[in-house]
Short mmCIF file of C-alpha atoms in Angstrom, two decimals:
data_model
loop_
_atom_site.label_atom_id
_atom_site.label_comp_id
_atom_site.label_asym_id
_atom_site.label_seq_id
_atom_site.Cartn_x
_atom_site.Cartn_y
_atom_site.Cartn_z
CA MET A 1 0.00 0.00 0.00
CA ARG A 2 2.90 2.30 0.69
CA GLY A 3 4.86 4.16 -1.94
CA ALA A 4 8.27 2.71 -1.13
CA ASP A 5 7.67 -0.83 -2.33
CA SER A 6 10.38 -0.81 -5.00
CA GLY A 7 12.89 1.22 -3.00
CA HIS A 8 11.94 4.38 -4.89
CA PRO A 9 9.49 6.40 -2.79
CA LEU A 10 6.70 7.61 -5.02
CA ARG A 11 5.98 11.30 -4.64
CA ASN A 12 3.26 13.35 -6.24
CA ARG A 13 2.15 16.90 -6.99
CA ILE A 14 -1.56 16.28 -6.59
CA LYS A 15 -2.01 18.83 -3.81
CA VAL A 16 -0.39 21.57 -5.91
CA ALA A 17 -2.32 20.62 -9.05
CA ARG A 18 -5.53 20.47 -7.03
CA ALA A 19 -4.89 23.95 -5.64
CA GLN A 20 -4.18 25.28 -9.15
CA HIS A 21 -7.60 24.06 -10.25
CA ASP A 22 -9.23 25.21 -7.01
CA LEU A 23 -10.49 21.74 -6.21
CA THR A 24 -11.07 20.22 -2.78
CA GLN A 25 -10.16 16.60 -2.07
CA GLU A 26 -13.85 15.75 -2.16
CA GLN A 27 -14.40 17.43 -5.53
CA LEU A 28 -11.42 15.62 -7.03
CA ALA A 29 -12.67 12.35 -5.52
CA ASP A 30 -16.07 12.89 -7.16
CA LEU A 31 -14.38 13.61 -10.51
CA VAL A 32 -12.43 10.35 -10.51
CA GLY A 33 -14.99 8.20 -8.68
CA VAL A 34 -13.16 7.36 -5.46
CA THR A 35 -13.59 8.27 -1.80
CA ARG A 36 -12.14 11.48 -0.37
CA LYS A 37 -9.95 9.40 1.92
CA THR A 38 -8.39 7.74 -1.11
CA ILE A 39 -7.36 11.14 -2.49
CA ASN A 40 -5.96 12.05 0.92
CA THR A 41 -3.91 8.84 1.21
CA VAL A 42 -2.59 9.18 -2.35
CA GLU A 43 -1.57 12.79 -1.66
CA THR A 44 0.26 11.82 1.52
CA GLY A 45 1.98 8.88 -0.18
CA LYS A 46 0.32 6.24 2.00
CA PHE A 47 -1.47 4.64 -0.92
CA VAL A 48 -0.01 4.02 -4.37
CA PRO A 49 -2.83 4.29 -6.90
CA SER A 50 -3.32 1.88 -9.77
CA THR A 51 -2.35 2.96 -13.28
CA VAL A 52 -6.03 3.48 -14.09
CA LEU A 53 -6.54 5.79 -11.10
CA ALA A 54 -3.30 7.65 -11.85
CA LEU A 55 -4.51 8.25 -15.42
CA LYS A 56 -7.92 9.41 -14.15
CA LEU A 57 -6.25 11.80 -11.70
CA ALA A 58 -4.01 13.19 -14.43
CA ARG A 59 -6.98 13.68 -16.73
CA ALA A 60 -9.05 15.37 -14.01
CA LEU A 61 -6.16 17.73 -13.22
CA HIS A 62 -5.40 18.42 -16.91
CA THR A 63 -1.88 17.07 -16.72
CA THR A 64 0.09 13.90 -17.39
CA VAL A 65 0.86 11.02 -15.06
CA GLU A 66 4.59 11.83 -15.32
CA GLU A 67 3.90 15.41 -14.22
CA LEU A 68 1.75 14.25 -11.35
CA PHE A 69 3.88 11.38 -10.03
CA TYR A 70 7.63 10.99 -9.75
CA LEU A 71 10.22 8.89 -7.94
CA ALA A 72 11.88 10.71 -5.04
CA ASP A 73 15.46 9.73 -5.87
CA ILE A 74 15.15 10.65 -9.53
CA GLU A 75 14.01 14.26 -9.17
CA MET B 1 -31.21 20.28 -2.26
CA SER B 2 -28.01 22.17 -3.15
CA SER B 3 -24.80 20.29 -3.94
CA THR B 4 -23.19 21.69 -0.76
CA SER B 5 -25.94 20.35 1.46
CA ILE B 6 -25.88 17.00 -0.38
CA LYS B 7 -22.14 16.78 0.28
CA ALA B 8 -22.58 17.72 3.94
CA SER B 9 -25.34 15.14 4.24
CA ARG B 10 -23.12 12.50 2.61
CA ALA B 11 -20.26 13.33 4.97
CA ARG B 12 -22.57 13.04 7.98
CA ARG B 13 -23.98 9.72 6.75
CA SER B 14 -20.46 8.46 6.11
CA ARG B 15 -19.50 9.25 9.71
CA VAL B 16 -22.65 7.46 10.92
CA PHE B 17 -21.65 4.41 8.84
CA ASP B 18 -18.09 4.37 10.22
CA GLY B 19 -19.33 4.85 13.79
CA ALA B 20 -22.01 2.18 13.53
CA LEU B 21 -19.60 -0.31 12.00
CA PHE B 22 -17.06 0.38 14.76
CA ALA B 23 -19.76 0.02 17.45
CA TRP B 24 -20.94 -3.26 15.90
CA GLY B 25 -17.40 -4.66 15.84
CA VAL B 26 -16.67 -3.72 19.46
CA ALA B 27 -20.07 -4.97 20.67
CA ALA B 28 -19.86 -8.24 18.73
CA ALA B 29 -16.34 -8.94 20.01
CA ALA B 30 -17.36 -8.09 23.62
CA ASN B 31 -20.43 -10.33 23.28
CA LEU B 32 -18.37 -13.27 21.99
CA ILE B 33 -15.73 -12.84 24.69
CA ALA B 34 -18.40 -12.67 27.44
CA ALA B 35 -20.12 -15.79 26.08
CA GLY B 36 -16.74 -17.53 25.71
CA VAL B 37 -15.72 -16.72 29.29
CA ASN B 38 -19.02 -18.10 30.54
CA ASP B 39 -18.60 -21.27 28.44
CA ALA B 40 -15.09 -21.69 29.81
CA ARG B 41 -16.41 -21.40 33.38
CA GLN B 42 -18.68 -24.39 32.69
CA SER B 43 -21.25 -23.17 35.16
CA ASP B 44 -24.98 -22.79 34.67
CA VAL B 45 -25.04 -19.53 36.61
CA TRP B 46 -23.73 -16.36 34.95
CA PRO B 47 -21.95 -13.85 37.18
CA HIS B 48 -24.00 -10.63 37.06
CA TRP B 49 -21.18 -8.49 35.64
CA LEU B 50 -20.58 -10.98 32.81
CA GLU B 51 -24.26 -11.28 32.06
CA LEU B 52 -24.51 -7.49 31.98
CA ILE B 53 -21.65 -7.25 29.45
CA TYR B 54 -23.24 -10.00 27.36
CA LEU B 55 -26.67 -8.36 27.40
CA LEU B 56 -25.49 -4.78 26.79
CA SER B 57 -23.17 -5.80 23.97
CA PHE B 58 -25.99 -7.81 22.38
CA LEU B 59 -28.36 -4.86 22.68
CA LEU B 60 -25.74 -2.58 21.10
CA ALA B 61 -24.63 -4.94 18.33
CA ILE B 62 -28.06 -5.46 16.74
CA PRO B 63 -29.05 -1.77 16.25
CA ALA B 64 -25.46 -0.88 15.30
CA LEU B 65 -25.55 -3.46 12.51
CA VAL B 66 -28.96 -2.23 11.34
CA VAL B 67 -27.74 1.39 11.32
CA ALA B 68 -24.54 0.41 9.45
CA VAL B 69 -26.49 -1.45 6.75
CA TRP B 70 -29.00 1.43 6.46
CA ALA B 71 -26.23 4.08 6.30
CA LYS B 72 -24.34 2.17 3.60
CA ALA B 73 -27.51 1.67 1.53
CA THR B 74 -28.47 5.35 1.78
CA LEU B 75 -24.91 6.43 0.96
CA LYS B 76 -25.09 4.36 -2.22
CA ARG B 77 -28.50 5.86 -3.04
CA MET B 78 -27.03 9.35 -2.55
CA GLY B 79 -24.41 8.51 -5.18
CA ALA B 80 -21.49 8.41 -2.74
CA VAL B 81 -18.55 6.18 -3.54
CA VAL B 82 -18.28 3.69 -0.67
CA GLU B 83 -15.89 1.23 -2.29
CA ASP B 84 -12.88 1.85 -4.49
CA GLU B 85 -9.48 0.26 -5.12
CA ARG B 86 -8.08 1.50 -1.79
CA THR B 87 -10.98 0.11 0.26
CA VAL B 88 -10.65 -3.25 -1.55
CA ILE B 89 -6.91 -3.38 -0.72
CA THR B 90 -7.59 -2.24 2.86
CA ASN B 91 -10.17 -5.00 3.23
CA ARG B 92 -7.72 -7.58 1.84
CA HIS B 93 -4.94 -6.50 4.21
CA ALA B 94 -7.31 -6.36 7.20
CA SER B 95 -8.55 -9.87 6.35
CA ALA B 96 -4.96 -11.13 6.34
CA VAL B 97 -4.42 -9.53 9.77
CA ALA B 98 -7.68 -11.13 10.98
CA LEU B 99 -6.36 -14.53 9.91
CA GLY B 100 -3.17 -13.82 11.86
CA GLY B 101 -5.26 -12.81 14.88
CA ALA B 102 -7.33 -15.99 14.68
CA LEU B 103 -4.17 -18.11 14.48
CA ALA B 104 -2.53 -16.19 17.34
CA ALA B 105 -5.61 -16.86 19.47
CA GLN B 106 -4.81 -20.57 19.17
CA ALA B 107 -1.34 -20.13 20.73
CA PRO B 108 -2.41 -20.88 24.34
CA TYR B 109 -3.89 -24.22 23.25
CA PHE B 110 -0.45 -25.37 22.09
CA PHE B 111 0.74 -25.03 25.70
CA ASP B 112 -1.70 -27.33 27.45
CA VAL B 113 -4.27 -24.63 28.13
CA THR B 114 -7.57 -26.44 27.89
CA THR B 115 -11.05 -25.07 27.53
CA VAL B 116 -14.33 -26.22 26.05
CA SER B 117 -14.42 -26.07 22.24
CA SER B 118 -17.36 -23.63 22.20
CA ALA B 119 -15.31 -21.12 24.23
CA GLN B 120 -12.28 -21.64 21.99
CA ALA B 121 -14.42 -20.98 18.90
CA LYS B 122 -15.83 -17.77 20.40
CA PHE B 123 -12.40 -16.48 21.43
CA THR B 124 -11.09 -17.27 17.95
CA VAL B 125 -13.85 -15.34 16.20
CA ALA B 126 -13.51 -12.46 18.68
CA ALA B 127 -9.74 -12.31 18.04
CA ALA B 128 -10.36 -12.25 14.28
CA LEU B 129 -12.94 -9.46 14.67
CA VAL B 130 -10.70 -7.34 16.90
CA SER B 131 -7.69 -7.86 14.60
CA TYR B 132 -9.75 -6.98 11.54
CA GLY B 133 -11.15 -3.83 13.17
CA ALA B 134 -7.79 -2.68 14.47
CA ALA B 135 -6.14 -3.24 11.08
CA ARG B 136 -8.94 -1.38 9.32
CA LEU B 137 -8.64 1.57 11.69
CA TRP B 138 -4.87 1.66 11.20
CA LEU B 139 -4.99 1.36 7.41
CA ASN B 140 -7.79 3.93 7.10
CA ARG B 141 -6.00 6.57 9.16
CA GLU B 142 -5.37 9.93 7.52
CA ALA B 143 -2.29 12.09 7.78
#
């Protein structure tokens, strides 16, 4: 469930992208069809989303998956 | 109804669901443990304190389960997402912890601790319930 499974902690810019689009966690959750808690745990790195959810998040935030998610030791 | 009030209503209902489910889990585990302790005593007479725990937990478990089922059904009717990939994974992990809890509850019986099988069964199910609930609470925590 955690983002450090492969030794590369997964980080994300969801909070920033969400703020840019003036969206709350609940609004983003409604857009991608998950619970608000899921958005919260993805943002905090506790839960690594599936590829499908990552793509949905990127689409909802008008960005790409690579822009939204990155590996901590690479950037 | 405005979208803000629908969201507030959903959030309230969601809290009711979480609370009712928690209350059901605690009450069911307490009920099983009380019944198990009484079975282990192998006496026809219940001590008053144990009977009180058994009765109160039973009286709490039934309405809590009814409220949890009702809250989940109404949440779905309101269009709220109650299950997604994270909840499925959480459930899977909590089930694995519950299995561990049920196995751990057998440990005393490997060391010549003896009790009637009905008590052992109740303690096992109670341990699984408590482990499942604790794991779910831990995995569902927010930052």
